Amino acid sequence: MPSIAPGVREMRIHTAVEHRVLYVAKFAEAIYVLHAFQKKRQRTSQQDLDLARERYQELEAWRKSSGPSTR
């Protein structure tokens, strides 16, 4: 979902209710789940998009400051 950040992907889970998982897998050390939620409307809410965008920015800041553990 480029509207959130480069490399962010969406996983769609179709059951009796719709679910979405927004994640980023472009980093070698891990796949980071930014947000998972039940989708209640056709369009993804701005609140869900904003939360994923905020978490991506926090992830980027964390990777620049302390970075992932390389154990």
PDB file of N, CA, C and O in Angstrom:
ATOM      1  N   MET A   1       0.835  -1.176   0.000  1.00  0.00           N
ATOM      2  CA  MET A   1       0.000   0.000   0.000  1.00  0.00           C
ATOM      3  C   MET A   1       0.886   1.247   0.000  1.00  0.00           C
ATOM      4  O   MET A   1       1.271   1.723   1.055  1.00  0.00           O
ATOM      5  N   PRO A   2       1.206   1.730  -1.151  1.00  0.00           N
ATOM      6  CA  PRO A   2       2.079   2.897  -1.233  1.00  0.00           C
ATOM      7  C   PRO A   2       1.497   4.136  -0.566  1.00  0.00           C
ATOM      8  O   PRO A   2       2.227   5.067  -0.249  1.00  0.00           O
ATOM      9  N   SER A   3       0.200   4.144  -0.323  1.00  0.00           N
ATOM     10  CA  SER A   3      -0.399   5.296   0.364  1.00  0.00           C
ATOM     11  C   SER A   3       0.083   5.388   1.813  1.00  0.00           C
ATOM     12  O   SER A   3       0.027   6.448   2.427  1.00  0.00           O
ATOM     13  N   ILE A   4       0.576   4.272   2.359  1.00  0.00           N
ATOM     14  CA  ILE A   4       1.115   4.268   3.718  1.00  0.00           C
ATOM     15  C   ILE A   4       2.614   4.522   3.672  1.00  0.00           C
ATOM     16  O   ILE A   4       3.110   5.448   4.292  1.00  0.00           O
ATOM     17  N   ALA A   5       3.327   3.692   2.915  1.00  0.00           N
ATOM     18  CA  ALA A   5       4.778   3.849   2.761  1.00  0.00           C
ATOM     19  C   ALA A   5       5.254   2.846   1.718  1.00  0.00           C
ATOM     20  O   ALA A   5       4.582   1.843   1.460  1.00  0.00           O
ATOM     21  N   PRO A   6       6.429   3.075   1.145  1.00  0.00           N
ATOM     22  CA  PRO A   6       6.961   2.125   0.165  1.00  0.00           C
ATOM     23  C   PRO A   6       7.196   0.757   0.803  1.00  0.00           C
ATOM     24  O   PRO A   6       7.714   0.661   1.901  1.00  0.00           O
ATOM     25  N   GLY A   7       6.776  -0.291   0.125  1.00  0.00           N
ATOM     26  CA  GLY A   7       7.009  -1.645   0.612  1.00  0.00           C
ATOM     27  C   GLY A   7       5.933  -2.192   1.524  1.00  0.00           C
ATOM     28  O   GLY A   7       5.985  -3.363   1.892  1.00  0.00           O
ATOM     29  N   VAL A   8       4.948  -1.388   1.889  1.00  0.00           N
ATOM     30  CA  VAL A   8       3.871  -1.875   2.755  1.00  0.00           C
ATOM     31  C   VAL A   8       2.889  -2.669   1.903  1.00  0.00           C
ATOM     32  O   VAL A   8       2.464  -2.233   0.838  1.00  0.00           O
ATOM     33  N   ARG A   9       2.560  -3.857   2.376  1.00  0.00           N
ATOM     34  CA  ARG A   9       1.653  -4.763   1.663  1.00  0.00           C
ATOM     35  C   ARG A   9       0.405  -4.999   2.498  1.00  0.00           C
ATOM     36  O   ARG A   9       0.405  -4.801   3.707  1.00  0.00           O
ATOM     37  N   GLU A  10      -0.624  -5.496   1.825  1.00  0.00           N
ATOM     38  CA  GLU A  10      -1.886  -5.808   2.485  1.00  0.00           C
ATOM     39  C   GLU A  10      -2.209  -7.275   2.260  1.00  0.00           C
ATOM     40  O   GLU A  10      -2.161  -7.766   1.132  1.00  0.00           O
ATOM     41  N   MET A  11      -2.520  -7.980   3.340  1.00  0.00           N
ATOM     42  CA  MET A  11      -2.985  -9.351   3.245  1.00  0.00           C
ATOM     43  C   MET A  11      -4.489  -9.324   3.514  1.00  0.00           C
ATOM     44  O   MET A  11      -4.931  -8.749   4.515  1.00  0.00           O
ATOM     45  N   ARG A  12      -5.238  -9.947   2.628  1.00  0.00           N
ATOM     46  CA  ARG A  12      -6.695  -9.996   2.771  1.00  0.00           C
ATOM     47  C   ARG A  12      -7.111 -11.390   3.211  1.00  0.00           C
ATOM     48  O   ARG A  12      -6.713 -12.379   2.592  1.00  0.00           O
ATOM     49  N   ILE A  13      -7.900 -11.446   4.257  1.00  0.00           N
ATOM     50  CA  ILE A  13      -8.367 -12.728   4.789  1.00  0.00           C
ATOM     51  C   ILE A  13      -9.879 -12.751   4.648  1.00  0.00           C
ATOM     52  O   ILE A  13     -10.585 -11.942   5.259  1.00  0.00           O
ATOM     53  N   HIS A  14     -10.375 -13.662   3.818  1.00  0.00           N
ATOM     54  CA  HIS A  14     -11.798 -13.756   3.526  1.00  0.00           C
ATOM     55  C   HIS A  14     -12.406 -14.907   4.328  1.00  0.00           C
ATOM     56  O   HIS A  14     -12.114 -16.066   4.080  1.00  0.00           O
ATOM     57  N   THR A  15     -13.218 -14.567   5.301  1.00  0.00           N
ATOM     58  CA  THR A  15     -13.986 -15.545   6.070  1.00  0.00           C
ATOM     59  C   THR A  15     -15.409 -14.994   6.148  1.00  0.00           C
ATOM     60  O   THR A  15     -15.812 -14.222   5.283  1.00  0.00           O
ATOM     61  N   ALA A  16     -16.140 -15.333   7.191  1.00  0.00           N
ATOM     62  CA  ALA A  16     -17.482 -14.769   7.356  1.00  0.00           C
ATOM     63  C   ALA A  16     -17.421 -13.247   7.467  1.00  0.00           C
ATOM     64  O   ALA A  16     -18.345 -12.545   7.062  1.00  0.00           O
ATOM     65  N   VAL A  17     -16.305 -12.756   8.004  1.00  0.00           N
ATOM     66  CA  VAL A  17     -16.039 -11.315   8.042  1.00  0.00           C
ATOM     67  C   VAL A  17     -14.689 -11.074   7.382  1.00  0.00           C
ATOM     68  O   VAL A  17     -13.853 -11.968   7.313  1.00  0.00           O
ATOM     69  N   GLU A  18     -14.490  -9.892   6.881  1.00  0.00           N
ATOM     70  CA  GLU A  18     -13.234  -9.554   6.206  1.00  0.00           C
ATOM     71  C   GLU A  18     -12.201  -9.039   7.204  1.00  0.00           C
ATOM     72  O   GLU A  18     -12.537  -8.274   8.109  1.00  0.00           O
ATOM     73  N   HIS A  19     -10.962  -9.467   7.037  1.00  0.00           N
ATOM     74  CA  HIS A  19      -9.855  -8.983   7.856  1.00  0.00           C
ATOM     75  C   HIS A  19      -8.743  -8.509   6.935  1.00  0.00           C
ATOM     76  O   HIS A  19      -8.599  -8.997   5.818  1.00  0.00           O
ATOM     77  N   ARG A  20      -7.956  -7.581   7.441  1.00  0.00           N
ATOM     78  CA  ARG A  20      -6.797  -7.085   6.713  1.00  0.00           C
ATOM     79  C   ARG A  20      -5.599  -7.061   7.642  1.00  0.00           C
ATOM     80  O   ARG A  20      -5.735  -6.770   8.835  1.00  0.00           O
ATOM     81  N   VAL A  21      -4.440  -7.356   7.097  1.00  0.00           N
ATOM     82  CA  VAL A  21      -3.185  -7.261   7.826  1.00  0.00           C
ATOM     83  C   VAL A  21      -2.270  -6.400   6.958  1.00  0.00           C
ATOM     84  O   VAL A  21      -2.036  -6.720   5.791  1.00  0.00           O
ATOM     85  N   LEU A  22      -1.781  -5.305   7.519  1.00  0.00           N
ATOM     86  CA  LEU A  22      -0.850  -4.439   6.814  1.00  0.00           C
ATOM     87  C   LEU A  22       0.535  -4.716   7.364  1.00  0.00           C
ATOM     88  O   LEU A  22       0.753  -4.681   8.573  1.00  0.00           O
ATOM     89  N   TYR A  23       1.472  -5.025   6.465  1.00  0.00           N
ATOM     90  CA  TYR A  23       2.796  -5.438   6.909  1.00  0.00           C
ATOM     91  C   TYR A  23       3.857  -4.915   5.944  1.00  0.00           C
ATOM     92  O   TYR A  23       3.553  -4.490   4.827  1.00  0.00           O
ATOM     93  N   VAL A  24       5.086  -4.969   6.401  1.00  0.00           N
ATOM     94  CA  VAL A  24       6.215  -4.600   5.543  1.00  0.00           C
ATOM     95  C   VAL A  24       7.234  -5.735   5.606  1.00  0.00           C
ATOM     96  O   VAL A  24       7.591  -6.212   6.676  1.00  0.00           O
ATOM     97  N   ALA A  25       7.651  -6.195   4.428  1.00  0.00           N
ATOM     98  CA  ALA A  25       8.568  -7.333   4.348  1.00  0.00           C
ATOM     99  C   ALA A  25       9.825  -6.984   3.556  1.00  0.00           C
ATOM    100  O   ALA A  25      10.501  -7.860   3.059  1.00  0.00           O
ATOM    101  N   LYS A  26      10.143  -5.719   3.453  1.00  0.00           N
ATOM    102  CA  LYS A  26      11.291  -5.330   2.628  1.00  0.00           C
ATOM    103  C   LYS A  26      12.612  -5.342   3.390  1.00  0.00           C
ATOM    104  O   LYS A  26      13.659  -5.122   2.799  1.00  0.00           O
ATOM    105  N   PHE A  27      12.558  -5.577   4.688  1.00  0.00           N
ATOM    106  CA  PHE A  27      13.777  -5.602   5.487  1.00  0.00           C
ATOM    107  C   PHE A  27      14.243  -7.047   5.645  1.00  0.00           C
ATOM    108  O   PHE A  27      13.442  -7.947   5.853  1.00  0.00           O
ATOM    109  N   ALA A  28      15.546  -7.267   5.558  1.00  0.00           N
ATOM    110  CA  ALA A  28      16.095  -8.626   5.582  1.00  0.00           C
ATOM    111  C   ALA A  28      15.880  -9.348   6.905  1.00  0.00           C
ATOM    112  O   ALA A  28      15.756 -10.567   6.936  1.00  0.00           O
ATOM    113  N   GLU A  29      15.826  -8.603   8.007  1.00  0.00           N
ATOM    114  CA  GLU A  29      15.817  -9.252   9.320  1.00  0.00           C
ATOM    115  C   GLU A  29      14.439  -9.743   9.780  1.00  0.00           C
ATOM    116  O   GLU A  29      14.349 -10.600  10.641  1.00  0.00           O
ATOM    117  N   ALA A  30      13.355  -9.191   9.218  1.00  0.00           N
ATOM    118  CA  ALA A  30      12.042  -9.577   9.739  1.00  0.00           C
ATOM    119  C   ALA A  30      10.921  -9.061   8.859  1.00  0.00           C
ATOM    120  O   ALA A  30      11.113  -8.172   8.032  1.00  0.00           O
ATOM    121  N   ILE A  31       9.744  -9.625   9.070  1.00  0.00           N
ATOM    122  CA  ILE A  31       8.504  -9.083   8.533  1.00  0.00           C
ATOM    123  C   ILE A  31       7.824  -8.376   9.695  1.00  0.00           C
ATOM    124  O   ILE A  31       7.648  -8.961  10.765  1.00  0.00           O
ATOM    125  N   TYR A  32       7.484  -7.126   9.493  1.00  0.00           N
ATOM    126  CA  TYR A  32       6.870  -6.332  10.556  1.00  0.00           C
ATOM    127  C   TYR A  32       5.392  -6.121  10.261  1.00  0.00           C
ATOM    128  O   TYR A  32       5.031  -5.588   9.209  1.00  0.00           O
ATOM    129  N   VAL A  33       4.536  -6.544  11.185  1.00  0.00           N
ATOM    130  CA  VAL A  33       3.097  -6.316  11.059  1.00  0.00           C
ATOM    131  C   VAL A  33       2.815  -4.933  11.637  1.00  0.00           C
ATOM    132  O   VAL A  33       3.106  -4.660  12.801  1.00  0.00           O
ATOM    133  N   LEU A  34       2.248  -4.077  10.812  1.00  0.00           N
ATOM    134  CA  LEU A  34       1.953  -2.714  11.235  1.00  0.00           C
ATOM    135  C   LEU A  34       0.573  -2.597  11.860  1.00  0.00           C
ATOM    136  O   LEU A  34       0.375  -1.850  12.809  1.00  0.00           O
ATOM    137  N   HIS A  35      -0.394  -3.347  11.308  1.00  0.00           N
ATOM    138  CA  HIS A  35      -1.759  -3.235  11.812  1.00  0.00           C
ATOM    139  C   HIS A  35      -2.580  -4.402  11.278  1.00  0.00           C
ATOM    140  O   HIS A  35      -2.424  -4.795  10.124  1.00  0.00           O
ATOM    141  N   ALA A  36      -3.434  -4.968  12.093  1.00  0.00           N
ATOM    142  CA  ALA A  36      -4.381  -6.009  11.697  1.00  0.00           C
ATOM    143  C   ALA A  36      -5.747  -5.601  12.220  1.00  0.00           C
ATOM    144  O   ALA A  36      -5.869  -5.162  13.361  1.00  0.00           O
ATOM    145  N   PHE A  37      -6.763  -5.731  11.375  1.00  0.00           N
ATOM    146  CA  PHE A  37      -8.081  -5.256  11.787  1.00  0.00           C
ATOM    147  C   PHE A  37      -9.177  -5.948  10.993  1.00  0.00           C
ATOM    148  O   PHE A  37      -8.940  -6.521   9.934  1.00  0.00           O
ATOM    149  N   GLN A  38     -10.385  -5.881  11.547  1.00  0.00           N
ATOM    150  CA  GLN A  38     -11.565  -6.383  10.858  1.00  0.00           C
ATOM    151  C   GLN A  38     -12.094  -5.247   9.991  1.00  0.00           C
ATOM    152  O   GLN A  38     -12.277  -4.129  10.466  1.00  0.00           O
ATOM    153  N   LYS A  39     -12.326  -5.545   8.753  1.00  0.00           N
ATOM    154  CA  LYS A  39     -12.800  -4.529   7.820  1.00  0.00           C
ATOM    155  C   LYS A  39     -14.323  -4.567   7.797  1.00  0.00           C
ATOM    156  O   LYS A  39     -14.921  -5.589   7.483  1.00  0.00           O
ATOM    157  N   LYS A  40     -14.930  -3.449   8.105  1.00  0.00           N
ATOM    158  CA  LYS A  40     -16.380  -3.395   8.222  1.00  0.00           C
ATOM    159  C   LYS A  40     -17.041  -2.675   7.060  1.00  0.00           C
ATOM    160  O   LYS A  40     -18.239  -2.778   6.862  1.00  0.00           O
ATOM    161  N   ARG A  41     -16.262  -1.926   6.305  1.00  0.00           N
ATOM    162  CA  ARG A  41     -16.806  -1.169   5.180  1.00  0.00           C
ATOM    163  C   ARG A  41     -15.999  -1.465   3.922  1.00  0.00           C
ATOM    164  O   ARG A  41     -14.905  -1.997   3.979  1.00  0.00           O
ATOM    165  N   GLN A  42     -16.548  -1.067   2.790  1.00  0.00           N
ATOM    166  CA  GLN A  42     -15.862  -1.258   1.503  1.00  0.00           C
ATOM    167  C   GLN A  42     -14.502  -0.579   1.501  1.00  0.00           C
ATOM    168  O   GLN A  42     -13.512  -1.139   1.070  1.00  0.00           O
ATOM    169  N   ARG A  43     -14.454   0.624   2.019  1.00  0.00           N
ATOM    170  CA  ARG A  43     -13.227   1.418   2.014  1.00  0.00           C
ATOM    171  C   ARG A  43     -12.530   1.314   3.371  1.00  0.00           C
ATOM    172  O   ARG A  43     -13.181   1.362   4.412  1.00  0.00           O
ATOM    173  N   THR A  44     -11.215   1.189   3.352  1.00  0.00           N
ATOM    174  CA  THR A  44     -10.446   1.138   4.596  1.00  0.00           C
ATOM    175  C   THR A  44     -10.526   2.500   5.279  1.00  0.00           C
ATOM    176  O   THR A  44     -10.332   3.537   4.634  1.00  0.00           O
ATOM    177  N   SER A  45     -10.808   2.495   6.569  1.00  0.00           N
ATOM    178  CA  SER A  45     -10.986   3.756   7.288  1.00  0.00           C
ATOM    179  C   SER A  45      -9.682   4.551   7.356  1.00  0.00           C
ATOM    180  O   SER A  45      -8.586   3.976   7.393  1.00  0.00           O
ATOM    181  N   GLN A  46      -9.819   5.849   7.384  1.00  0.00           N
ATOM    182  CA  GLN A  46      -8.653   6.728   7.480  1.00  0.00           C
ATOM    183  C   GLN A  46      -7.909   6.483   8.786  1.00  0.00           C
ATOM    184  O   GLN A  46      -6.686   6.546   8.837  1.00  0.00           O
ATOM    185  N   GLN A  47      -8.637   6.161   9.842  1.00  0.00           N
ATOM    186  CA  GLN A  47      -8.027   5.871  11.140  1.00  0.00           C
ATOM    187  C   GLN A  47      -7.089   4.669  11.038  1.00  0.00           C
ATOM    188  O   GLN A  47      -5.979   4.691  11.576  1.00  0.00           O
ATOM    189  N   ASP A  48      -7.510   3.611  10.344  1.00  0.00           N
ATOM    190  CA  ASP A  48      -6.662   2.426  10.169  1.00  0.00           C
ATOM    191  C   ASP A  48      -5.427   2.754   9.341  1.00  0.00           C
ATOM    192  O   ASP A  48      -4.314   2.313   9.653  1.00  0.00           O
ATOM    193  N   LEU A  49      -5.601   3.529   8.281  1.00  0.00           N
ATOM    194  CA  LEU A  49      -4.468   3.925   7.445  1.00  0.00           C
ATOM    195  C   LEU A  49      -3.488   4.797   8.218  1.00  0.00           C
ATOM    196  O   LEU A  49      -2.270   4.617   8.136  1.00  0.00           O
ATOM    197  N   ASP A  50      -4.015   5.748   8.985  1.00  0.00           N
ATOM    198  CA  ASP A  50      -3.160   6.639   9.774  1.00  0.00           C
ATOM    199  C   ASP A  50      -2.360   5.862  10.820  1.00  0.00           C
ATOM    200  O   ASP A  50      -1.180   6.133  11.037  1.00  0.00           O
ATOM    201  N   LEU A  51      -3.009   4.892  11.468  1.00  0.00           N
ATOM    202  CA  LEU A  51      -2.325   4.087  12.485  1.00  0.00           C
ATOM    203  C   LEU A  51      -1.180   3.285  11.855  1.00  0.00           C
ATOM    204  O   LEU A  51      -0.076   3.246  12.394  1.00  0.00           O
ATOM    205  N   ALA A  52      -1.415   2.675  10.711  1.00  0.00           N
ATOM    206  CA  ALA A  52      -0.361   1.918  10.028  1.00  0.00           C
ATOM    207  C   ALA A  52       0.779   2.848   9.607  1.00  0.00           C
ATOM    208  O   ALA A  52       1.956   2.503   9.754  1.00  0.00           O
ATOM    209  N   ARG A  53       0.444   4.023   9.110  1.00  0.00           N
ATOM    210  CA  ARG A  53       1.464   4.993   8.697  1.00  0.00           C
ATOM    211  C   ARG A  53       2.306   5.433   9.894  1.00  0.00           C
ATOM    212  O   ARG A  53       3.537   5.506   9.818  1.00  0.00           O
ATOM    213  N   GLU A  54       1.652   5.689  11.018  1.00  0.00           N
ATOM    214  CA  GLU A  54       2.352   6.096  12.243  1.00  0.00           C
ATOM    215  C   GLU A  54       3.295   4.988  12.720  1.00  0.00           C
ATOM    216  O   GLU A  54       4.441   5.247  13.088  1.00  0.00           O
ATOM    217  N   ARG A  55       2.813   3.758  12.690  1.00  0.00           N
ATOM    218  CA  ARG A  55       3.648   2.638  13.127  1.00  0.00           C
ATOM    219  C   ARG A  55       4.825   2.417  12.187  1.00  0.00           C
ATOM    220  O   ARG A  55       5.909   2.041  12.631  1.00  0.00           O
ATOM    221  N   TYR A  56       4.634   2.656  10.894  1.00  0.00           N
ATOM    222  CA  TYR A  56       5.741   2.544   9.946  1.00  0.00           C
ATOM    223  C   TYR A  56       6.803   3.593  10.260  1.00  0.00           C
ATOM    224  O   TYR A  56       7.998   3.291  10.265  1.00  0.00           O
ATOM    225  N   GLN A  57       6.381   4.808  10.540  1.00  0.00           N
ATOM    226  CA  GLN A  57       7.318   5.875  10.878  1.00  0.00           C
ATOM    227  C   GLN A  57       8.077   5.545  12.159  1.00  0.00           C
ATOM    228  O   GLN A  57       9.286   5.791  12.256  1.00  0.00           O
ATOM    229  N   GLU A  58       7.395   4.964  13.145  1.00  0.00           N
ATOM    230  CA  GLU A  58       8.049   4.549  14.381  1.00  0.00           C
ATOM    231  C   GLU A  58       9.064   3.437  14.103  1.00  0.00           C
ATOM    232  O   GLU A  58      10.153   3.426  14.674  1.00  0.00           O
ATOM    233  N   LEU A  59       8.722   2.511  13.232  1.00  0.00           N
ATOM    234  CA  LEU A  59       9.631   1.433  12.856  1.00  0.00           C
ATOM    235  C   LEU A  59      10.879   2.000  12.191  1.00  0.00           C
ATOM    236  O   LEU A  59      12.005   1.606  12.524  1.00  0.00           O
ATOM    237  N   GLU A  60      10.701   2.924  11.266  1.00  0.00           N
ATOM    238  CA  GLU A  60      11.842   3.546  10.591  1.00  0.00           C
ATOM    239  C   GLU A  60      12.743   4.272  11.595  1.00  0.00           C
ATOM    240  O   GLU A  60      13.962   4.152  11.530  1.00  0.00           O
ATOM    241  N   ALA A  61      12.149   5.000  12.528  1.00  0.00           N
ATOM    242  CA  ALA A  61      12.932   5.719  13.545  1.00  0.00           C
ATOM    243  C   ALA A  61      13.696   4.729  14.417  1.00  0.00           C
ATOM    244  O   ALA A  61      14.876   4.940  14.721  1.00  0.00           O
ATOM    245  N   TRP A  62      13.054   3.647  14.823  1.00  0.00           N
ATOM    246  CA  TRP A  62      13.697   2.635  15.656  1.00  0.00           C
ATOM    247  C   TRP A  62      14.862   1.986  14.911  1.00  0.00           C
ATOM    248  O   TRP A  62      15.940   1.793  15.466  1.00  0.00           O
ATOM    249  N   ARG A  63      14.664   1.670  13.628  1.00  0.00           N
ATOM    250  CA  ARG A  63      15.728   1.026  12.841  1.00  0.00           C
ATOM    251  C   ARG A  63      16.921   1.956  12.678  1.00  0.00           C
ATOM    252  O   ARG A  63      18.058   1.515  12.631  1.00  0.00           O
ATOM    253  N   LYS A  64      16.679   3.259  12.585  1.00  0.00           N
ATOM    254  CA  LYS A  64      17.778   4.212  12.434  1.00  0.00           C
ATOM    255  C   LYS A  64      18.522   4.454  13.743  1.00  0.00           C
ATOM    256  O   LYS A  64      19.735   4.622  13.747  1.00  0.00           O
ATOM    257  N   SER A  65      17.784   4.456  14.862  1.00  0.00           N
ATOM    258  CA  SER A  65      18.426   4.757  16.144  1.00  0.00           C
ATOM    259  C   SER A  65      19.114   3.535  16.751  1.00  0.00           C
ATOM    260  O   SER A  65      20.319   3.517  16.943  1.00  0.00           O
ATOM    261  N   SER A  66      18.365   2.507  17.069  1.00  0.00           N
ATOM    262  CA  SER A  66      18.956   1.342  17.735  1.00  0.00           C
ATOM    263  C   SER A  66      19.080   0.163  16.781  1.00  0.00           C
ATOM    264  O   SER A  66      19.920  -0.700  16.990  1.00  0.00           O
ATOM    265  N   GLY A  67      18.235   0.112  15.799  1.00  0.00           N
ATOM    266  CA  GLY A  67      18.295  -0.952  14.806  1.00  0.00           C
ATOM    267  C   GLY A  67      17.871  -2.304  15.339  1.00  0.00           C
ATOM    268  O   GLY A  67      17.735  -2.498  16.543  1.00  0.00           O
ATOM    269  N   PRO A  68      17.642  -3.234  14.446  1.00  0.00           N
ATOM    270  CA  PRO A  68      17.253  -4.579  14.857  1.00  0.00           C
ATOM    271  C   PRO A  68      18.426  -5.325  15.463  1.00  0.00           C
ATOM    272  O   PRO A  68      19.571  -5.070  15.129  1.00  0.00           O
ATOM    273  N   SER A  69      18.109  -6.238  16.331  1.00  0.00           N
ATOM    274  CA  SER A  69      19.134  -7.071  16.955  1.00  0.00           C
ATOM    275  C   SER A  69      19.689  -8.029  15.914  1.00  0.00           C
ATOM    276  O   SER A  69      18.958  -8.589  15.109  1.00  0.00           O
ATOM    277  N   THR A  70      20.982  -8.234  15.929  1.00  0.00           N
ATOM    278  CA  THR A  70      21.606  -9.148  14.958  1.00  0.00           C
ATOM    279  C   THR A  70      22.187 -10.376  15.660  1.00  0.00           C
ATOM    280  O   THR A  70      23.277 -10.802  15.389  1.00  0.00           O
ATOM    281  N   ARG A  71      21.424 -10.961  16.570  1.00  0.00           N
ATOM    282  CA  ARG A  71      21.875 -12.145  17.321  1.00  0.00           C
ATOM    283  C   ARG A  71      22.062 -13.328  16.456  1.00  0.00           C
ATOM    284  O   ARG A  71      21.458 -13.678  15.568  1.00  0.00           O
TER     285      ARG A  71
END
